[in-house]
CSV table of C-alpha atoms in Angstrom, one decimal:
chain,number,residue,atom,x,y,z
A,1,UNK,CA,-26.7,20.5,11.3
A,2,UNK,CA,-27.8,23.9,12.4
A,3,UNK,CA,-28.0,27.0,10.2
A,4,UNK,CA,-25.3,29.6,11.1
A,5,UNK,CA,-23.6,32.4,9.3
A,6,UNK,CA,-20.5,31.0,7.7
A,7,UNK,CA,-21.1,27.4,8.6
A,8,UNK,CA,-17.7,25.7,8.3
A,9,UNK,CA,-18.7,22.3,6.8
A,10,UNK,CA,-21.5,23.1,4.3
A,11,UNK,CA,-23.3,20.0,2.8
A,12,UNK,CA,-23.4,21.9,-0.5
A,13,UNK,CA,-19.7,21.8,-0.9
A,14,UNK,CA,-18.2,19.1,-3.2
A,15,UNK,CA,-16.2,17.5,-0.4
A,16,UNK,CA,-19.2,16.9,1.8
A,17,UNK,CA,-20.1,13.6,0.2
A,18,UNK,CA,-16.6,12.4,0.7
A,19,UNK,CA,-16.8,13.3,4.3
A,20,UNK,CA,-20.1,11.5,4.8
A,21,UNK,CA,-18.7,8.4,3.1
A,22,UNK,CA,-15.7,8.5,5.5
A,23,UNK,CA,-18.0,8.9,8.5
A,24,UNK,CA,-20.0,5.9,7.4
A,25,UNK,CA,-16.9,3.8,7.1
A,26,UNK,CA,-15.6,4.9,10.5
A,27,UNK,CA,-18.7,5.1,12.6
A,28,UNK,CA,-21.6,3.1,11.1
A,29,UNK,CA,-20.7,-0.2,12.8
A,30,UNK,CA,-20.7,1.6,16.2
A,31,UNK,CA,-24.0,3.4,15.4
A,32,UNK,CA,-25.7,0.3,14.1
A,33,UNK,CA,-24.6,-1.7,17.1
A,34,UNK,CA,-26.1,0.8,19.5
A,35,UNK,CA,-29.4,1.1,17.5
A,36,UNK,CA,-29.7,-2.7,17.4
A,37,UNK,CA,-29.2,-2.7,21.2
A,38,UNK,CA,-32.1,-0.3,21.6
A,39,UNK,CA,-34.4,-2.8,20.0
A,40,UNK,CA,-35.3,-1.1,16.7
A,41,UNK,CA,-37.6,-3.2,14.6
A,42,UNK,CA,-40.6,-3.2,12.1
A,43,UNK,CA,-43.1,-0.4,12.6
A,44,UNK,CA,-40.9,1.9,14.6
A,45,UNK,CA,-41.2,5.7,14.0
A,46,UNK,CA,-37.7,7.3,13.9
A,47,UNK,CA,-36.3,10.8,13.6
A,48,UNK,CA,-32.8,11.0,12.2
A,49,UNK,CA,-31.6,14.5,13.2
A,50,UNK,CA,-29.1,16.3,10.9
A,51,UNK,CA,-28.9,13.3,8.7
A,52,UNK,CA,-26.5,14.7,6.1
A,53,UNK,CA,-25.7,11.5,4.3
A,54,UNK,CA,-27.7,8.4,3.5
A,55,UNK,CA,-26.1,5.5,5.2
A,56,UNK,CA,-27.9,5.6,8.6
A,57,UNK,CA,-31.2,6.7,7.0
A,58,UNK,CA,-31.1,3.7,4.6
A,59,UNK,CA,-30.3,1.3,7.4
A,60,UNK,CA,-33.1,2.6,9.6
A,61,UNK,CA,-35.6,2.3,6.7
A,62,UNK,CA,-34.7,-1.4,6.2
A,63,UNK,CA,-35.2,-2.0,10.0
A,64,UNK,CA,-38.6,-0.3,10.3
A,65,UNK,CA,-39.9,-1.7,7.1
A,66,UNK,CA,-43.1,-0.5,5.2
A,67,UNK,CA,-45.1,-0.2,8.4
A,68,UNK,CA,-42.6,2.2,10.0
A,69,UNK,CA,-41.4,5.7,9.3
A,70,UNK,CA,-38.1,7.5,9.2
A,71,UNK,CA,-38.1,11.3,9.2
A,72,UNK,CA,-34.7,12.5,8.0
A,73,UNK,CA,-34.0,16.2,8.6
A,74,UNK,CA,-31.2,18.6,7.9
A,75,UNK,CA,-30.8,22.2,6.9
A,76,UNK,CA,-29.4,21.0,3.6
A,77,UNK,CA,-31.1,17.9,2.2
A,78,UNK,CA,-29.3,17.9,-1.2
A,79,UNK,CA,-27.6,14.6,-0.4
A,80,UNK,CA,-30.7,12.9,0.9
A,81,UNK,CA,-32.8,12.9,-2.4
A,82,UNK,CA,-31.7,9.3,-3.2
A,83,UNK,CA,-33.6,8.0,-0.1
A,84,UNK,CA,-36.6,10.2,-0.2
A,85,UNK,CA,-39.2,7.5,-0.6
A,86,UNK,CA,-41.4,5.5,1.8
A,87,UNK,CA,-40.8,4.8,4.6
A,88,UNK,CA,-38.4,7.8,4.5
A,89,UNK,CA,-39.7,11.3,4.7
A,90,UNK,CA,-37.0,14.0,4.1
A,91,UNK,CA,-37.5,17.5,5.5
A,92,UNK,CA,-35.5,20.8,5.7
A,93,UNK,CA,-35.2,21.5,9.4
A,94,UNK,CA,-33.0,23.3,11.8
A,95,UNK,CA,-32.9,21.4,15.1
A,96,UNK,CA,-31.4,24.4,16.9
A,97,UNK,CA,-34.1,26.8,15.9
A,98,UNK,CA,-37.3,25.0,15.0
A,99,UNK,CA,-39.9,22.8,16.7
A,100,UNK,CA,-39.5,19.0,16.2
A,101,UNK,CA,-41.0,17.6,13.0
A,102,UNK,CA,-43.5,15.5,15.0
A,103,UNK,CA,-43.9,13.7,18.3
A,104,UNK,CA,-44.4,10.2,19.6
A,105,UNK,CA,-41.2,8.9,18.0
A,106,UNK,CA,-39.9,5.5,19.2
A,107,UNK,CA,-36.4,6.6,18.4
A,108,UNK,CA,-34.5,9.8,17.9
A,109,UNK,CA,-30.9,9.7,16.8
A,110,UNK,CA,-28.3,12.4,16.0
A,111,UNK,CA,-24.6,11.8,15.1
A,112,UNK,CA,-21.9,14.5,15.0
A,113,UNK,CA,-24.6,17.2,15.0
A,114,UNK,CA,-25.2,18.9,18.3
A,115,UNK,CA,-21.5,19.8,18.8
A,116,UNK,CA,-22.1,22.3,16.0
A,117,UNK,CA,-25.4,23.7,17.2
A,118,UNK,CA,-25.3,27.0,19.1
A,119,UNK,CA,-28.5,26.2,21.1
A,120,UNK,CA,-27.5,22.7,22.0
A,121,UNK,CA,-29.7,22.8,25.1
A,122,UNK,CA,-32.8,23.7,23.1
A,123,UNK,CA,-32.0,21.1,20.4
A,124,UNK,CA,-31.6,18.3,23.0
A,125,UNK,CA,-34.8,19.3,24.7
A,126,UNK,CA,-36.7,19.2,21.4
A,127,UNK,CA,-35.4,15.7,20.7
A,128,UNK,CA,-36.4,14.5,24.1
A,129,UNK,CA,-39.9,16.1,23.8
A,130,UNK,CA,-40.4,14.3,20.4
A,131,UNK,CA,-40.1,10.9,22.0
A,132,UNK,CA,-43.1,8.8,23.1
A,133,UNK,CA,-43.0,7.6,26.7
A,134,UNK,CA,-40.5,4.7,26.7
A,135,UNK,CA,-38.9,6.0,23.5
A,136,UNK,CA,-35.2,5.8,23.0
A,137,UNK,CA,-32.7,8.6,22.4
A,138,UNK,CA,-29.2,8.0,21.0
A,139,UNK,CA,-26.9,11.0,20.7
A,140,UNK,CA,-23.3,10.5,19.3
A,141,UNK,CA,-20.9,13.4,19.2
A,142,UNK,CA,-17.2,14.0,19.0
A,143,UNK,CA,-15.0,15.4,21.8
A,144,UNK,CA,-12.0,17.0,20.0
A,145,UNK,CA,-10.8,18.5,23.3
A,146,UNK,CA,-10.5,15.0,24.8
A,147,UNK,CA,-8.0,14.0,22.0
A,148,UNK,CA,-7.1,17.1,20.0
A,149,UNK,CA,-4.5,15.6,17.6
A,150,UNK,CA,-4.9,14.2,14.1
A,151,UNK,CA,-1.5,12.4,14.7
A,152,UNK,CA,-1.3,11.2,18.3
A,153,UNK,CA,2.2,9.9,17.5
A,154,UNK,CA,3.8,13.2,16.6
A,155,UNK,CA,7.3,11.8,15.7
A,156,UNK,CA,8.3,13.9,12.7
A,157,UNK,CA,7.7,17.1,10.7
A,158,UNK,CA,4.8,15.7,8.7
A,159,UNK,CA,3.0,14.8,11.9
A,160,UNK,CA,3.8,18.2,13.4
A,161,UNK,CA,2.3,20.0,10.4
A,162,UNK,CA,-0.8,17.8,10.5
A,163,UNK,CA,-1.4,18.6,14.1
A,164,UNK,CA,-0.8,22.4,13.5
A,165,UNK,CA,-3.5,22.3,10.8
A,166,UNK,CA,-5.8,20.3,13.1
A,167,UNK,CA,-5.3,23.0,15.8
A,168,UNK,CA,-6.4,25.6,13.1
A,169,UNK,CA,-9.5,23.5,12.3
A,170,UNK,CA,-10.4,23.3,16.0
A,171,UNK,CA,-10.0,27.1,16.3
A,172,UNK,CA,-12.3,27.7,13.3
A,173,UNK,CA,-14.9,25.4,14.9
A,174,UNK,CA,-14.7,27.1,18.3
A,175,UNK,CA,-15.0,30.5,16.7
A,176,UNK,CA,-18.3,29.4,15.2
A,177,UNK,CA,-19.7,28.2,18.5
A,178,UNK,CA,-18.8,24.5,18.5
A,179,UNK,CA,-18.4,23.0,21.9
A,180,UNK,CA,-15.2,20.9,21.5
A,181,UNK,CA,-15.8,19.1,24.8
A,182,UNK,CA,-19.4,18.3,24.3
A,183,UNK,CA,-19.2,14.5,23.8
A,184,UNK,CA,-18.1,13.9,27.4
A,185,UNK,CA,-21.1,15.8,28.8
A,186,UNK,CA,-23.7,13.7,27.0
A,187,UNK,CA,-24.4,11.1,29.8
A,188,UNK,CA,-25.0,13.9,32.3
A,189,UNK,CA,-27.1,16.0,29.9
A,190,UNK,CA,-29.3,13.0,29.1
A,191,UNK,CA,-29.9,12.3,32.8
A,192,UNK,CA,-30.7,16.0,33.4
A,193,UNK,CA,-33.2,15.9,30.5
A,194,UNK,CA,-35.1,13.2,32.4
A,195,UNK,CA,-34.0,10.1,30.5
A,196,UNK,CA,-33.6,6.8,32.3
A,197,UNK,CA,-31.2,3.9,32.0
A,198,UNK,CA,-28.5,6.3,30.6
A,199,UNK,CA,-25.3,4.6,29.3
A,200,UNK,CA,-22.4,5.8,27.2
A,201,UNK,CA,-19.3,4.5,25.5
A,202,UNK,CA,-16.6,5.9,23.1
A,203,UNK,CA,-15.1,4.8,19.8
A,204,UNK,CA,-11.6,6.2,18.9
A,205,UNK,CA,-10.2,5.3,15.5
A,206,UNK,CA,-6.4,5.6,15.5
A,207,UNK,CA,-5.5,4.8,12.0
A,208,UNK,CA,-7.4,3.7,8.9
A,209,UNK,CA,-7.9,4.6,5.2
A,210,UNK,CA,-11.2,6.2,6.2
A,211,UNK,CA,-9.4,8.6,8.6
A,212,UNK,CA,-7.1,9.6,5.8
A,213,UNK,CA,-10.1,10.2,3.4
A,214,UNK,CA,-11.9,12.2,6.0
A,215,UNK,CA,-8.8,14.4,6.7
A,216,UNK,CA,-8.2,15.0,3.0
A,217,UNK,CA,-11.8,16.0,2.3
A,218,UNK,CA,-12.0,18.2,5.5
A,219,UNK,CA,-8.8,20.1,4.8
A,220,UNK,CA,-9.8,20.7,1.2
A,221,UNK,CA,-13.2,21.9,2.3
A,222,UNK,CA,-11.8,24.4,4.9
A,223,UNK,CA,-8.6,25.4,3.0
A,224,UNK,CA,-9.8,28.9,2.2
A,225,UNK,CA,-10.8,29.6,5.7
A,226,UNK,CA,-7.5,28.3,7.2
A,227,UNK,CA,-5.5,30.6,4.8
A,228,UNK,CA,-7.8,33.6,5.3
A,229,UNK,CA,-7.6,33.3,9.0
A,230,UNK,CA,-3.8,33.1,8.9
A,231,UNK,CA,-3.8,29.6,10.4
A,232,UNK,CA,-2.0,28.1,7.5
A,233,UNK,CA,-0.5,28.9,4.1
A,234,UNK,CA,-1.4,27.4,0.8
A,235,UNK,CA,2.0,25.7,0.8
A,236,UNK,CA,1.2,24.2,4.2
A,237,UNK,CA,-2.0,22.8,2.9
A,238,UNK,CA,-0.4,21.4,-0.2
A,239,UNK,CA,2.3,19.7,1.7
A,240,UNK,CA,-0.1,18.2,4.2
A,241,UNK,CA,-2.5,16.9,1.5
A,242,UNK,CA,0.5,15.3,-0.2
A,243,UNK,CA,1.6,13.7,3.1
A,244,UNK,CA,-1.9,12.4,3.6
A,245,UNK,CA,-2.0,11.0,0.1
A,246,UNK,CA,1.3,9.2,0.6
A,247,UNK,CA,-0.3,6.9,3.2
A,248,UNK,CA,2.7,7.2,5.5
A,249,UNK,CA,1.0,8.8,8.5
A,250,UNK,CA,-1.2,7.3,11.2
A,251,UNK,CA,-4.2,9.6,11.2
A,252,UNK,CA,-6.8,9.5,14.0
A,253,UNK,CA,-10.1,11.2,14.7
A,254,UNK,CA,-11.6,12.7,17.9
A,255,UNK,CA,-13.3,10.1,20.0
A,256,UNK,CA,-17.0,9.7,19.2
A,257,UNK,CA,-19.0,9.3,22.4
A,258,UNK,CA,-22.3,7.6,22.2
A,259,UNK,CA,-24.9,8.1,24.9
A,260,UNK,CA,-28.4,6.6,25.1
A,261,UNK,CA,-31.4,6.4,27.4
A,262,UNK,CA,-35.2,6.0,27.6
A,263,UNK,CA,-37.9,8.6,28.2
A,264,UNK,CA,-39.8,8.0,31.3
């Protein structure tokens, strides 16, 4: 993630670990499928950008083995201490403001990171420059504008409340510089950055326990900002969290668009 004033989803907050666990349950199978398709193997040098949690970093470490290297970076590395041992190197780093932590990488990967970075163009350029010729880049990001609802089937007052709070969340993100339609731009941006063999797909969870866990942790994490901004009341938040906990709603996420290509 990038360092900004009033960053909305701080890794230091208690709900952050819950959110990363939910992301892992929701998106790791898709991420790992793409990484496998890019040919990752022993000896590879990888940069995991805005790592946040440990699931992808641990998976990469097993794949590259003792002869490889995984550089895991984030502005807050508090959740990465458990994996900070060879072949993993953990660094404090702001991809939107600092030079890359090296060059000649076989693989650079970022998931749900660049949408939050004010200087997305510079961050993407840094990631491409860090690749060796023939190296692979995989960028995965959400597109909340493509599917803005937490409850696509808005059939009752509980779903209407959920979608109203989701609208508030999206406003808070946009006010902090997030590009809510970034995911759909990735194939074009990778081609414009000079990558070859660019492809992309999307994964859209519609209902699962992990969606509910992610929603609960996210709303609890941003509760104070929603209320302060006049986007919700404490009663709204309490009712919504109770509705989520009941398990009676089908909760979705924004589509995660994965785009990948090779450096010429």
